[in-house]
Structures are given as structure tokens and as C-alpha cells.
Amino acid sequence: MARDLAIDLGTANTLVYMKGRGIVLNEPSVIALNRQTGEVLATGHEAWHMIGRTPGYIVAVRPLRGGAITDFDVTERMIRLLLQRVGVSRFTRPKVVICVPSAITEVERRAVTDAARRAGAADAQLIEQPMAAAIGAQLPIDEPVGNMVIDIGGGTSETAVISLGGIVALEAVRVGSFDIDNAIQNYVRREHGIAIGERTAEEIKVAIGSAAQTPDEVEAEVSGRDLMMGLPKTVVLTPEEIRYAIDDVVSQIVQSVVRCLAKAPAELAQDFLTRGMYLVGGGGLLRGLAERIERETQVPVRMSQMPLEAVVLGAGHCIENYDALKRMFMGQRR
Amino acid sequence: MVYVLVAVVVICVVVFAALATSRRTPTSNDSVADFQRHLNALSPEARRQTVENYPVVTSPIEETEEQDDGT
């Protein structure tokens, strides 16, 4: 008998929750393929280490961009491998709940469920990421009070107001922490004349990136390829430079939070002031982001206890209580 | 004798049909109970079990990031 699964199929990381066992897999959503034969060479951490460092015949790709499937075939293979790794075989077909961005189109929705069914799932249901995040972050969403959750992922940022187990207001933008990495790459190329890879940009963000000034700021050295000479070169970057480089992306995220607040019913506004908003997702770990959102919305912002796992834990709770929480699934609401 | 058998069969069919219909047609009580069950499943106590009872596999990526740190 197969154990049912919840999957947070994120642009950056994929997490799998197994019914009765908890989170059994947590790894980057990356797959390495042989360009000529199409064979899968590596997935997860192993494939992540290959990004930007592969010979010509190998390609390491993220099959999801902006929370959407960019390559259906590769995604299906990745889901199939994930299911195999957690013990699903052709004889054990589990029910699967997959977390997806709320802004997903009907076509994208079908692509995800089809990929899961073809990969071996008996039934595939979808749940919106902010809803799953609110469940996993332990917000009192069963009460008639306004709970606000901001989920900043790799490719999407979603803000939702939830009350009595349902979404009251929602705002999503296809901007996330990968756009912050891209902004850093572009800035370093433009201002310092050196090319850096996706992983280096991410490391700069983690090391000195911030959305607002923080007390313990340090500079960082970064190495890349000089665009003029083609030789390796090292430059020093300051936190102010990175803040300037990513300001456009951060502003888009903050503006989407403001729009969501404006959409929420007036009755819930006082709840936000007293209870605050909760940040989840890897993008929420950017230094100074909570302070920046708080400054611009005048609403307290709190970090969830398990920002990276909240979404899959929420979906995991739905798989543990599948019948009682059926109405949470997209397309199942009555 | 035949009439009795036919009558019994008809009664059985009617009873089964009535039972099936009553199960398929959701009453207002059903929907209230269903919604309550939904909210109960979302209560903090119910969720605490999911979050706290099971182990979380942490990603080894943080360790490898330190080794590869290019900044």
C-alpha cells in the first residue's frame, strides 16, 4: 500500500512529505541531462552542483520558472524520479497533493496534474502555496480573523488573506528570489564589467544582500570573468550596491503586499494591525525584507518558525486529513 | 404467493431507492457538519500533530554551500 504524498514543487527547491512519516526529501529542483541522448544524469543536490560548470554535452536545468513548468517532459521525469526515490513503484500508486502558485493558469494546472499522474500518482490534487503556507505556519486560519501570509519563493511572491479556512484576498506576482539573483548578475556585469554565474549571484545575495539597512554590514569579494579581457577578475561589492541592484525587484514584492492589503475587507484590517503578517518561503530570509515591508505598510511583519518547510507541512496536513480538507484543493471548492 | 413476493421486492426497491437518495442529497445539516469537520481539521491542535510529530529532513545544501563559497 502506497503512502500518500504532499509535494512542494518549487522553482528553487522540492520538498516531499510522506503521510505518517513527515518530510522525507528536500533538495533543489534541478535536473542534469545528457543533451545528446536526453538521459537523466543527476537530480537534486548533485545536479545543483553542476549548474554553470558542465561540459557541452551536459545541461543542468531548473524545469520550473516563475512557478510554472517550462519543460513538461523534464518535469515529468523529475517527478517520476522523486516518486521513485520515496518508494513509489508501478504497483504502489499514492494520492498526491502538489503545492502550486495561486496565479497558475488552467493549462499549467493541467500540466502539473498530468505530469504527476504519468509519473505514477493515482490521484493528483493541487493546493495554492499561500494556503498551504498558512496551514504549515500554524496560523489560526480556522477562526473568523484575518491571517495574512506572504510567501516569497524562487519564482513567485504571493500574499494572501485567509479567514475561516478560505482565501479572502490574494495577490501574486511572478517575481521571486531568482529575480533578485538575476538583478545582482546584471548589476555586476553592467557596473563592474564582469560576468558571474547564477550560483555566485545567489551566494552574494546570501552573504551581503539586504532589502533595508542592517546593523552588521560587511563587504564581499566576488570573482568572475572580465568581459573586456576574458580573464578571471575579483571585485569588492558593498551592501549598498546590492541594495541598489535589487531595489526594483524588492519594490515589486512590497507593492504586491500593499495591493493585497488594499483588497482585504475593512473588517479584517484591525486584525492585521494586532496580529501582523507572516513571512514564509526562502525569499523571506533576505535580510531587512521584513523591516522594509513593515516600514511601507505600517503593519507588523513576523517570520514564520519554519519558513522553508511551511508550505510542504501545510500540504502534508491536507494529505493527513484528506477527506476533511478536500475543499482546500483547487477545483474542489463548493 | 407470487403477489406477496412481488410486493416484498417492490417494497425493498422503494426502501433502497429512498436510502440511496437520502445519502446522495446533502441536507443543510450535512453541510454544517462537513464545514465544522473542515474547520476542526484546521485547528491548531490538529495541525500541531502534523508539524511536531514527524521529523524534518534538513537539506545538506547549507554544508556544501560553505565549501563552495566563492564570495
Short mmCIF file of C-alpha atoms in Angstrom, two decimals:
data_model
loop_
_atom_site.label_atom_id
_atom_site.label_comp_id
_atom_site.label_asym_id
_atom_site.label_seq_id
_atom_site.Cartn_x
_atom_site.Cartn_y
_atom_site.Cartn_z
CA MET A 1 0.00 0.00 0.00
CA ALA A 2 1.48 3.32 -1.06
CA ARG A 3 1.81 6.12 1.44
CA ASP A 4 0.19 9.31 0.17
CA LEU A 5 2.45 12.26 -0.54
CA ALA A 6 2.47 16.04 -0.47
CA ILE A 7 4.92 17.76 -2.82
CA ASP A 8 6.06 21.37 -2.73
CA LEU A 9 7.24 21.61 -6.31
CA GLY A 10 9.07 24.90 -6.03
CA THR A 11 11.11 26.81 -8.56
CA ALA A 12 14.12 26.59 -6.22
CA ASN A 13 13.57 23.51 -4.05
CA THR A 14 11.36 20.47 -4.00
CA LEU A 15 10.14 19.03 -0.70
CA VAL A 16 8.19 15.81 -0.26
CA TYR A 17 6.06 14.97 2.77
CA MET A 18 5.01 11.35 3.25
CA LYS A 19 1.82 10.58 5.17
CA GLY A 20 2.69 9.35 8.65
CA ARG A 21 6.42 9.99 8.20
CA GLY A 22 6.94 13.73 7.68
CA ILE A 23 9.33 15.44 5.28
CA VAL A 24 11.30 12.71 3.54
CA LEU A 25 13.00 14.70 0.79
CA ASN A 26 14.30 18.25 0.48
CA GLU A 27 16.51 19.16 -2.46
CA PRO A 28 16.98 21.70 -5.27
CA SER A 29 14.59 21.47 -8.23
CA VAL A 30 17.40 20.83 -10.67
CA ILE A 31 17.94 18.04 -13.17
CA ALA A 32 21.06 17.32 -15.23
CA LEU A 33 20.56 15.77 -18.65
CA ASN A 34 22.74 14.42 -21.41
CA ARG A 35 22.00 16.90 -24.19
CA GLN A 36 22.53 14.32 -26.93
CA THR A 37 20.68 11.29 -25.57
CA GLY A 38 18.25 13.02 -23.21
CA GLU A 39 19.27 10.68 -20.38
CA VAL A 40 18.93 11.95 -16.80
CA LEU A 41 22.41 12.13 -15.26
CA ALA A 42 21.63 13.65 -11.88
CA THR A 43 18.88 15.35 -9.87
CA GLY A 44 18.71 17.47 -6.75
CA HIS A 45 21.89 18.43 -4.92
CA GLU A 46 24.11 16.57 -7.34
CA ALA A 47 22.60 18.39 -10.32
CA TRP A 48 22.67 21.72 -8.44
CA HIS A 49 26.45 21.48 -8.13
CA MET A 50 26.66 21.14 -11.90
CA ILE A 51 24.86 24.42 -12.74
CA GLY A 52 27.14 26.52 -14.95
CA ARG A 53 30.02 24.01 -14.64
CA THR A 54 29.09 21.32 -17.16
CA PRO A 55 30.80 20.18 -20.34
CA GLY A 56 28.97 20.84 -23.59
CA TYR A 57 27.00 17.61 -23.68
CA ILE A 58 25.52 18.02 -20.19
CA VAL A 59 22.85 20.54 -19.32
CA ALA A 60 21.74 21.24 -15.75
CA VAL A 61 18.33 22.90 -15.76
CA ARG A 62 15.57 24.01 -13.46
CA PRO A 63 12.40 22.72 -15.14
CA LEU A 64 10.26 25.28 -13.33
CA ARG A 65 10.48 29.01 -13.83
CA GLY A 66 8.22 31.53 -12.16
CA GLY A 67 6.44 28.62 -10.51
CA ALA A 68 5.40 27.30 -13.92
CA ILE A 69 6.54 24.27 -15.82
CA THR A 70 8.79 25.41 -18.64
CA ASP A 71 9.63 21.92 -19.85
CA PHE A 72 6.81 19.44 -19.40
CA ASP A 73 8.84 16.37 -20.35
CA VAL A 74 11.72 17.19 -17.99
CA THR A 75 9.32 18.00 -15.14
CA GLU A 76 7.54 14.70 -15.61
CA ARG A 77 10.85 12.86 -15.45
CA MET A 78 11.85 14.81 -12.35
CA ILE A 79 8.56 13.97 -10.60
CA ARG A 80 8.90 10.32 -11.64
CA LEU A 81 12.42 10.18 -10.14
CA LEU A 82 11.23 11.92 -6.96
CA LEU A 83 8.42 9.42 -6.53
CA GLN A 84 10.80 6.52 -7.17
CA ARG A 85 13.20 7.87 -4.57
CA VAL A 86 10.49 7.95 -1.91
CA GLY A 87 9.46 4.38 -2.70
CA VAL A 88 6.64 4.73 -5.23
CA SER A 89 6.60 1.94 -7.80
CA ARG A 90 4.24 0.93 -10.57
CA PHE A 91 2.42 -1.28 -8.04
CA THR A 92 2.06 1.38 -5.36
CA ARG A 93 0.24 4.40 -6.65
CA PRO A 94 -0.25 7.05 -3.95
CA LYS A 95 -2.57 10.03 -3.79
CA VAL A 96 -0.51 13.19 -4.25
CA VAL A 97 -1.19 16.79 -3.22
CA ILE A 98 1.02 19.30 -5.04
CA CYS A 99 1.55 22.91 -3.97
CA VAL A 100 1.43 25.37 -6.86
CA PRO A 101 1.38 29.16 -7.17
CA SER A 102 -2.12 30.61 -6.97
CA ALA A 103 -1.57 32.54 -10.21
CA ILE A 104 -1.14 29.31 -12.17
CA THR A 105 -3.19 29.11 -15.38
CA GLU A 106 -5.60 26.31 -16.27
CA VAL A 107 -3.09 24.96 -18.79
CA GLU A 108 -0.27 24.97 -16.22
CA ARG A 109 -2.59 23.32 -13.69
CA ARG A 110 -3.33 20.51 -16.10
CA ALA A 111 0.36 20.17 -16.94
CA VAL A 112 1.27 19.62 -13.26
CA THR A 113 -1.51 17.09 -12.56
CA ASP A 114 -0.83 15.23 -15.82
CA ALA A 115 2.89 15.08 -15.02
CA ALA A 116 2.15 13.65 -11.55
CA ARG A 117 -0.35 11.08 -12.86
CA ARG A 118 2.00 9.94 -15.61
CA ALA A 119 4.79 9.74 -13.05
CA GLY A 120 2.79 7.21 -11.01
CA ALA A 121 0.27 9.09 -8.85
CA ALA A 122 -3.18 7.52 -8.52
CA ASP A 123 -4.73 10.92 -7.96
CA ALA A 124 -3.16 14.38 -8.09
CA GLN A 125 -4.73 17.38 -6.37
CA LEU A 126 -3.39 20.93 -6.27
CA ILE A 127 -3.33 23.41 -3.40
CA GLU A 128 -2.36 27.08 -3.53
CA GLN A 129 1.04 27.77 -1.95
CA PRO A 130 -0.10 30.62 0.34
CA MET A 131 -2.94 28.49 1.70
CA ALA A 132 -0.59 25.57 2.36
CA ALA A 133 1.92 28.01 3.90
CA ALA A 134 -0.71 29.41 6.27
CA ILE A 135 -1.64 25.89 7.40
CA GLY A 136 2.02 24.93 7.86
CA ALA A 137 2.89 28.18 9.64
CA GLN A 138 0.32 27.35 12.33
CA LEU A 139 -1.76 30.49 11.75
CA PRO A 140 -5.24 30.32 13.33
CA ILE A 141 -6.96 30.11 9.96
CA ASP A 142 -9.89 28.14 11.38
CA GLU A 143 -11.05 31.27 13.22
CA PRO A 144 -13.02 34.21 11.76
CA VAL A 145 -9.99 36.51 11.91
CA GLY A 146 -7.72 37.95 9.22
CA ASN A 147 -4.49 35.99 8.80
CA MET A 148 -2.04 37.40 6.31
CA VAL A 149 0.75 35.32 4.84
CA ILE A 150 3.48 36.45 2.44
CA ASP A 151 5.13 33.56 0.60
CA ILE A 152 8.26 34.58 -1.29
CA GLY A 153 9.55 31.72 -3.38
CA GLY A 154 12.13 31.34 -6.09
CA GLY A 155 9.88 32.46 -8.93
CA THR A 156 6.73 33.87 -7.37
CA SER A 157 5.70 36.05 -4.45
CA GLU A 158 2.20 35.61 -3.13
CA THR A 159 0.30 37.40 -0.43
CA ALA A 160 -2.98 36.04 0.87
CA VAL A 161 -5.52 36.97 3.49
CA ILE A 162 -7.12 33.87 4.97
CA SER A 163 -10.08 33.56 7.32
CA LEU A 164 -12.30 30.61 8.26
CA GLY A 165 -10.24 28.20 6.21
CA GLY A 166 -10.59 30.09 2.93
CA ILE A 167 -8.78 32.74 0.91
CA VAL A 168 -10.35 36.18 1.29
CA ALA A 169 -7.88 38.23 -0.78
CA LEU A 170 -4.93 37.23 -2.87
CA GLU A 171 -2.19 38.99 -4.79
CA ALA A 172 0.56 37.23 -6.71
CA VAL A 173 3.47 38.43 -8.80
CA ARG A 174 5.83 36.31 -10.85
CA VAL A 175 8.85 37.76 -9.14
CA GLY A 176 10.93 35.94 -6.56
CA SER A 177 14.40 35.32 -5.21
CA PHE A 178 15.75 34.17 -8.60
CA ASP A 179 14.89 37.63 -9.95
CA ILE A 180 16.97 39.07 -7.12
CA ASP A 181 19.88 36.84 -8.23
CA ASN A 182 19.39 37.98 -11.84
CA ALA A 183 19.37 41.62 -10.75
CA ILE A 184 22.70 41.08 -8.97
CA GLN A 185 24.18 39.35 -12.04
CA ASN A 186 23.07 42.22 -14.28
CA TYR A 187 24.40 44.88 -11.90
CA VAL A 188 27.84 43.27 -11.59
CA ARG A 189 28.03 42.88 -15.38
CA ARG A 190 26.95 46.49 -16.01
CA GLU A 191 28.82 48.33 -13.25
CA HIS A 192 31.94 46.18 -12.78
CA GLY A 193 32.27 44.63 -16.23
CA ILE A 194 32.48 41.07 -15.00
CA ALA A 195 30.26 38.10 -15.70
CA ILE A 196 29.21 35.96 -12.74
CA GLY A 197 27.12 32.80 -12.66
CA GLU A 198 23.71 32.14 -11.16
CA ARG A 199 25.16 30.38 -8.13
CA THR A 200 27.68 33.13 -7.39
CA ALA A 201 24.90 35.72 -7.57
CA GLU A 202 22.92 33.67 -5.05
CA GLU A 203 25.94 33.46 -2.77
CA ILE A 204 26.37 37.26 -2.90
CA LYS A 205 22.68 37.68 -2.00
CA VAL A 206 23.04 35.33 0.98
CA ALA A 207 26.31 36.94 2.11
CA ILE A 208 25.57 40.66 1.84
CA GLY A 209 22.14 41.10 0.23
CA SER A 210 19.54 43.13 2.09
CA ALA A 211 16.29 44.97 1.44
CA ALA A 212 16.91 47.60 4.11
CA GLN A 213 19.96 48.78 6.02
CA THR A 214 21.05 46.35 8.73
CA PRO A 215 23.48 46.94 11.65
CA ASP A 216 26.21 44.38 10.82
CA GLU A 217 27.01 45.08 7.19
CA VAL A 218 30.19 43.81 5.55
CA GLU A 219 31.67 43.98 2.07
CA ALA A 220 32.28 40.89 -0.06
CA GLU A 221 34.77 39.93 -2.72
CA VAL A 222 33.37 38.37 -5.83
CA SER A 223 35.21 36.68 -8.67
CA GLY A 224 34.06 36.35 -12.25
CA ARG A 225 35.18 36.70 -15.87
CA ASP A 226 36.27 40.13 -17.08
CA LEU A 227 34.05 40.96 -20.06
CA MET A 228 36.77 43.00 -21.84
CA MET A 229 39.82 40.81 -21.28
CA GLY A 230 38.17 37.44 -20.75
CA LEU A 231 40.38 36.84 -17.70
CA PRO A 232 39.32 35.99 -14.14
CA LYS A 233 38.86 39.14 -12.04
CA THR A 234 37.89 39.93 -8.45
CA VAL A 235 35.94 42.98 -7.31
CA VAL A 236 34.61 44.16 -3.95
CA LEU A 237 30.88 44.68 -3.57
CA THR A 238 29.22 46.69 -0.83
CA PRO A 239 25.80 46.02 0.74
CA GLU A 240 24.62 49.45 -0.51
CA GLU A 241 25.40 48.44 -4.10
CA ILE A 242 23.45 45.18 -3.74
CA ARG A 243 20.51 47.02 -2.16
CA TYR A 244 20.50 49.39 -5.11
CA ALA A 245 20.79 46.48 -7.58
CA ILE A 246 17.83 44.56 -6.16
CA ASP A 247 15.65 47.51 -5.22
CA ASP A 248 13.41 47.19 -8.27
CA VAL A 249 12.58 43.54 -7.53
CA VAL A 250 12.10 44.17 -3.80
CA SER A 251 9.78 47.09 -4.59
CA GLN A 252 7.61 44.86 -6.80
CA ILE A 253 7.25 42.37 -3.94
CA VAL A 254 6.42 45.11 -1.42
CA GLN A 255 3.89 46.68 -3.80
CA SER A 256 2.09 43.35 -4.21
CA VAL A 257 1.75 43.14 -0.41
CA VAL A 258 0.30 46.68 -0.38
CA ARG A 259 -2.19 45.72 -3.13
CA CYS A 260 -3.30 42.66 -1.16
CA LEU A 261 -3.87 44.78 1.95
CA ALA A 262 -5.99 47.15 -0.14
CA LYS A 263 -8.09 44.23 -1.45
CA ALA A 264 -8.86 42.84 2.02
CA PRO A 265 -12.21 43.67 3.65
CA ALA A 266 -12.07 46.62 6.05
CA GLU A 267 -13.32 44.42 8.90
CA LEU A 268 -10.07 42.46 8.81
CA ALA A 269 -7.76 45.48 8.77
CA GLN A 270 -7.64 45.74 12.55
CA ASP A 271 -6.66 42.05 12.76
CA PHE A 272 -3.57 42.74 10.66
CA LEU A 273 -2.51 45.56 12.95
CA THR A 274 -2.76 43.38 16.04
CA ARG A 275 -1.71 40.01 14.63
CA GLY A 276 0.72 41.14 11.93
CA MET A 277 1.69 39.44 8.68
CA TYR A 278 3.75 36.25 8.43
CA LEU A 279 6.67 35.79 6.06
CA VAL A 280 7.38 32.33 4.66
CA GLY A 281 9.50 31.00 1.80
CA GLY A 282 13.22 31.20 1.11
CA GLY A 283 12.92 34.72 -0.32
CA GLY A 284 11.59 35.89 3.04
CA LEU A 285 15.02 35.21 4.55
CA LEU A 286 16.50 38.20 2.71
CA ARG A 287 17.90 40.48 5.40
CA GLY A 288 15.85 43.60 6.05
CA LEU A 289 12.86 42.47 3.98
CA ALA A 290 10.52 42.16 6.96
CA GLU A 291 11.60 45.63 8.16
CA ARG A 292 11.11 47.10 4.67
CA ILE A 293 7.58 45.64 4.33
CA GLU A 294 6.76 46.78 7.87
CA ARG A 295 8.01 50.31 7.12
CA GLU A 296 6.00 50.62 3.91
CA THR A 297 2.74 49.04 5.14
CA GLN A 298 2.79 50.11 8.80
CA VAL A 299 1.77 46.54 9.67
CA PRO A 300 3.99 44.33 11.88
CA VAL A 301 5.77 41.55 9.97
CA ARG A 302 6.81 38.31 11.64
CA MET A 303 8.96 35.48 10.35
CA SER A 304 7.39 32.04 10.34
CA GLN A 305 9.13 29.44 12.53
CA MET A 306 9.85 27.11 9.61
CA PRO A 307 9.83 29.41 6.57
CA LEU A 308 11.29 26.84 4.16
CA GLU A 309 9.12 23.91 5.23
CA ALA A 310 5.82 25.69 5.98
CA VAL A 311 4.32 25.07 2.53
CA VAL A 312 5.01 21.33 2.40
CA LEU A 313 3.95 20.88 6.03
CA GLY A 314 0.64 22.57 5.20
CA ALA A 315 0.12 20.31 2.21
CA GLY A 316 1.22 17.39 4.40
CA HIS A 317 -1.52 18.26 6.85
CA CYS A 318 -4.02 18.13 3.96
CA ILE A 319 -2.79 14.66 2.98
CA GLU A 320 -3.07 13.51 6.62
CA ASN A 321 -6.69 14.76 6.70
CA TYR A 322 -7.52 14.21 3.05
CA ASP A 323 -11.29 13.77 3.34
CA ALA A 324 -11.87 16.55 5.85
CA LEU A 325 -9.77 19.05 3.88
CA LYS A 326 -10.84 18.15 0.34
CA ARG A 327 -12.36 21.58 -0.15
CA MET A 328 -8.90 23.11 0.14
CA PHE A 329 -7.90 21.67 -3.22
CA MET A 330 -8.09 23.80 -6.35
CA GLY A 331 -11.20 22.99 -8.35
CA GLN A 332 -12.84 21.22 -5.38
CA ARG A 333 -14.39 24.21 -3.64
CA ARG A 334 -18.15 24.07 -3.24
CA MET B 1 -47.86 -16.27 -3.21
CA VAL B 2 -46.49 -14.53 -6.32
CA TYR B 3 -48.25 -11.30 -5.36
CA VAL B 4 -46.63 -11.40 -1.94
CA LEU B 5 -43.15 -11.89 -3.44
CA VAL B 6 -43.71 -9.06 -5.93
CA ALA B 7 -44.90 -6.81 -3.11
CA VAL B 8 -41.83 -7.63 -1.00
CA VAL B 9 -39.50 -6.92 -3.93
CA VAL B 10 -41.25 -3.61 -4.68
CA ILE B 11 -41.03 -2.57 -1.03
CA CYS B 12 -37.31 -3.46 -0.92
CA VAL B 13 -36.63 -1.48 -4.09
CA VAL B 14 -38.50 1.55 -2.73
CA VAL B 15 -36.63 1.37 0.60
CA PHE B 16 -33.24 1.07 -1.12
CA ALA B 17 -34.09 3.91 -3.51
CA ALA B 18 -35.15 6.11 -0.58
CA LEU B 19 -31.96 5.29 1.32
CA ALA B 20 -29.76 5.95 -1.68
CA THR B 21 -31.50 9.27 -2.40
CA SER B 22 -31.22 10.42 1.19
CA ARG B 23 -27.48 9.65 1.15
CA ARG B 24 -26.86 11.42 -2.13
CA THR B 25 -28.85 14.56 -1.37
CA PRO B 26 -26.83 16.72 1.02
CA THR B 27 -29.01 18.23 3.69
CA SER B 28 -28.22 21.51 5.40
CA ASN B 29 -27.18 19.50 8.48
CA ASP B 30 -24.64 17.61 6.34
CA SER B 31 -23.10 20.80 5.02
CA VAL B 32 -22.87 22.30 8.52
CA ALA B 33 -21.22 19.13 9.83
CA ASP B 34 -18.91 18.99 6.82
CA PHE B 35 -17.81 22.61 7.30
CA GLN B 36 -17.29 22.01 11.01
CA ARG B 37 -15.19 18.94 10.22
CA HIS B 38 -13.16 21.09 7.79
CA LEU B 39 -12.54 23.75 10.47
CA ASN B 40 -11.75 21.13 13.11
CA ALA B 41 -9.14 19.60 10.81
CA LEU B 42 -7.56 23.09 10.55
CA SER B 43 -7.49 23.72 14.29
CA PRO B 44 -4.07 24.39 15.83
CA GLU B 45 -4.31 21.15 17.86
CA ALA B 46 -4.94 19.06 14.74
CA ARG B 47 -2.11 20.76 12.87
CA ARG B 48 0.35 20.57 15.73
CA GLN B 49 0.34 16.80 15.33
CA THR B 50 1.44 17.06 11.68
CA VAL B 51 4.14 19.64 12.33
CA GLU B 52 5.58 18.30 15.56
CA ASN B 53 5.19 14.54 15.35
CA TYR B 54 7.24 13.93 12.28
CA PRO B 55 10.92 14.55 11.67
CA VAL B 56 12.08 17.15 9.18
CA VAL B 57 14.86 16.18 6.81
CA THR B 58 17.15 19.19 6.62
CA SER B 59 18.84 19.97 3.37
CA PRO B 60 22.57 19.24 3.23
CA ILE B 61 22.90 22.18 0.80
CA GLU B 62 23.95 24.54 3.59
CA GLU B 63 27.03 22.42 4.31
CA THR B 64 28.01 22.23 0.65
CA GLU B 65 27.44 25.95 0.16
CA GLU B 66 30.10 26.67 2.76
CA GLN B 67 32.60 24.53 0.85
CA ASP B 68 31.81 26.18 -2.49
CA ASP B 69 31.60 29.72 -1.15
CA GLY B 70 33.02 31.95 -3.85
CA THR B 71 32.25 35.25 -2.13
#
